[in-house]
PDB file of C-alpha atoms in Angstrom:
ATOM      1  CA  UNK A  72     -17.894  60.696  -3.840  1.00 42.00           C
ATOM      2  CA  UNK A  73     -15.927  57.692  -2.783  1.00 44.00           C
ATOM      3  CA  UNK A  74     -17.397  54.358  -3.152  1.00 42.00           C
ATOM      4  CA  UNK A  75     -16.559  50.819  -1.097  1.00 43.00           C
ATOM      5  CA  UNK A  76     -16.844  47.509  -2.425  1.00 45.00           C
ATOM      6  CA  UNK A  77     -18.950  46.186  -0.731  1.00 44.00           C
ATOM      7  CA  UNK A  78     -21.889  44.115  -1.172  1.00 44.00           C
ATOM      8  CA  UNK A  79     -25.428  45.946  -1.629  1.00 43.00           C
ATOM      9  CA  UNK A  80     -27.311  43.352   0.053  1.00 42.00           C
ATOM     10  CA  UNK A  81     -24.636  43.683   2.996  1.00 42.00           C
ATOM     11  CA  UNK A  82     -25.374  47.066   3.275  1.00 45.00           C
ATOM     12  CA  UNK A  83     -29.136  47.502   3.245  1.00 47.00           C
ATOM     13  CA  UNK A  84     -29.323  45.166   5.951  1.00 48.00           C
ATOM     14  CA  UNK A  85     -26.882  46.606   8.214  1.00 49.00           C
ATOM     15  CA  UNK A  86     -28.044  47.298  11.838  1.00 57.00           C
ATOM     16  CA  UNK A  87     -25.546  49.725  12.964  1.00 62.00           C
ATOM     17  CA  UNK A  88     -24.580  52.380   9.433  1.00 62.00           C
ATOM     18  CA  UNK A  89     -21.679  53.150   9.382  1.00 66.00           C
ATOM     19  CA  UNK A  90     -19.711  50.079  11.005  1.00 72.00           C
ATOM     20  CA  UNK A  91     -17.779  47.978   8.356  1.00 77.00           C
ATOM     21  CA  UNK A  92     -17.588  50.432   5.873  1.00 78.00           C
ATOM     22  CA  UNK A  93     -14.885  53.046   5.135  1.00 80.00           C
ATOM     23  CA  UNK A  94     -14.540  55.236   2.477  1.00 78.00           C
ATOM     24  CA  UNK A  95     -11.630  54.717  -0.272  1.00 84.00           C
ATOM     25  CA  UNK A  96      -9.821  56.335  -3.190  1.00 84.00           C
ATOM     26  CA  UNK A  97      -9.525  60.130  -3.648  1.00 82.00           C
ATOM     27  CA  UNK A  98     -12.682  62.321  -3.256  1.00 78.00           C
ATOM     28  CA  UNK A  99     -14.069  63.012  -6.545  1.00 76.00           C
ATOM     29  CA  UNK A 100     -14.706  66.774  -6.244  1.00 77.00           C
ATOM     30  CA  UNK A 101     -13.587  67.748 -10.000  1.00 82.00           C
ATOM     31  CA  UNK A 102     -15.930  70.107 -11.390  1.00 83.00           C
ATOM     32  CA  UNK A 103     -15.535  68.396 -14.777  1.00 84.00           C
ATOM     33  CA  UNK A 104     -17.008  65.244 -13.679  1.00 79.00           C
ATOM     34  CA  UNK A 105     -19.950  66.318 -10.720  1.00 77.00           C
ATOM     35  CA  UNK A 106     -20.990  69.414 -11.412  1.00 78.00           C
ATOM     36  CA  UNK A 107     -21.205  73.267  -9.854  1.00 77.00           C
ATOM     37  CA  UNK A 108     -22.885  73.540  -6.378  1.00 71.00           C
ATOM     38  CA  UNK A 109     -25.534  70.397  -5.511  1.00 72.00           C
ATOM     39  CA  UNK A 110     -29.104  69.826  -7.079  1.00 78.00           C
ATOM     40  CA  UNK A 111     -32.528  67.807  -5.826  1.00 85.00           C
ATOM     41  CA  UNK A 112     -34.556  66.244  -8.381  1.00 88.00           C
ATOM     42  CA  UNK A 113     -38.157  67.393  -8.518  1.00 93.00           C
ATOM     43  CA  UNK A 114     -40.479  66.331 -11.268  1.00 93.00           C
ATOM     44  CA  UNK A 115     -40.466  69.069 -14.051  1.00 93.00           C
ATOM     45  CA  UNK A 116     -43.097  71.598 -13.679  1.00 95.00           C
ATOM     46  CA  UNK A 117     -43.770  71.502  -9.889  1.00 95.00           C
ATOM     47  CA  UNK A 118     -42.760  74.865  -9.484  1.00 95.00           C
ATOM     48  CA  UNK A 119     -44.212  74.878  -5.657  1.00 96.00           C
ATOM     49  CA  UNK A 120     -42.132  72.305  -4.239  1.00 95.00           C
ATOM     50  CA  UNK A 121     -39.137  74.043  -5.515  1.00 94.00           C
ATOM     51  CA  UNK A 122     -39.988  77.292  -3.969  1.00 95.00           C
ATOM     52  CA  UNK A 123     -40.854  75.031  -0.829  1.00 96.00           C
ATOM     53  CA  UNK A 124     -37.989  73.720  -0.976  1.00 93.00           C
ATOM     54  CA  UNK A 125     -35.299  76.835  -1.823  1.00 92.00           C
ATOM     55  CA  UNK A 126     -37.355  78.371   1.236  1.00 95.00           C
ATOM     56  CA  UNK A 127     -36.439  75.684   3.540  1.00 94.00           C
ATOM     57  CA  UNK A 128     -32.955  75.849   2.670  1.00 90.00           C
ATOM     58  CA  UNK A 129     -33.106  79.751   2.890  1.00 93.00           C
ATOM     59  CA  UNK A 130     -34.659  79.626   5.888  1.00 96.00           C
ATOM     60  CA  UNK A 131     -31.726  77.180   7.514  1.00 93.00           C
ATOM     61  CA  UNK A 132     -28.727  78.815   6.009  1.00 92.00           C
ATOM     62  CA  UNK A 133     -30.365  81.891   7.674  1.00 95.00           C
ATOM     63  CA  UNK A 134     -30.759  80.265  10.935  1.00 96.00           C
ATOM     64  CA  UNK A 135     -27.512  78.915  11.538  1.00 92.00           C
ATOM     65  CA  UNK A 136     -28.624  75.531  11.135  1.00 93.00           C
ATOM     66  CA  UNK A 137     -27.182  74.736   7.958  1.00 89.00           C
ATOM     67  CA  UNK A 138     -23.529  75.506   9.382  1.00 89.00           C
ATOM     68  CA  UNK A 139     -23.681  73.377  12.048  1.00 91.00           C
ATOM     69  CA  UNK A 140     -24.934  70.335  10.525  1.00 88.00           C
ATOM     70  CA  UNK A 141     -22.107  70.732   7.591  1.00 86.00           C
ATOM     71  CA  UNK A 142     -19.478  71.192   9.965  1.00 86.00           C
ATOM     72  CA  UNK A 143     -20.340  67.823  11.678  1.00 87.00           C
ATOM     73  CA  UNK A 144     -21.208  65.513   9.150  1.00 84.00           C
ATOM     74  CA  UNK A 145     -19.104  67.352   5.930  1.00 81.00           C
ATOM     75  CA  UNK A 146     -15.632  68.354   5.013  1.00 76.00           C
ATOM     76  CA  UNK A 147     -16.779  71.100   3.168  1.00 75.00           C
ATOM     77  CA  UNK A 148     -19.698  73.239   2.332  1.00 76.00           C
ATOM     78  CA  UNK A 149     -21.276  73.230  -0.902  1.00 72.00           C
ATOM     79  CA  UNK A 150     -22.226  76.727  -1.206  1.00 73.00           C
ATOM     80  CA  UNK A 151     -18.738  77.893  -0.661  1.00 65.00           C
ATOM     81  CA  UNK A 152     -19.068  79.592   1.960  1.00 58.00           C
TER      82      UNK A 152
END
């Protein structure tokens, strides 16, 4: 994750994301510092929207879907793959 220094108020009210901003620095991609893999918060003990939610991703990786939208908007793939 590469962060820009730019205002927040500049960039929440932004018509056009994306223009005016530029990633800089080296991607942080360390293990040590972010982690294994990628994670969504979900309130602890809602067991159904995680298994709503590991089916949906299931159910895209399965499709395809998944592959094309991390080749066009990602450098890499978070499962690995």
């Amino acid at each position: 994750m590469r962060f820009s220094p730019t205002p927040f108020r500049s960039m929440t009210s932004c018509r056009c994301p994306g223009k005016g901003y530029a990633f800089v620095g080296p991607e942080l991609k360390d293990p040590k510092y972010v982690g294994e893999g990628a994670g969504i918060a979900v309130r602890k003990g809602n067991a159904e929207l995680v298994s709503q939610l590991n089916s949906a991703i299931d159910g895209i990786r399965a499709s395809g879907e998944y592959q094309k939208i991390s080749q066009k908007y990602f450098k890499s793939d978070i499962y690995g793959d």
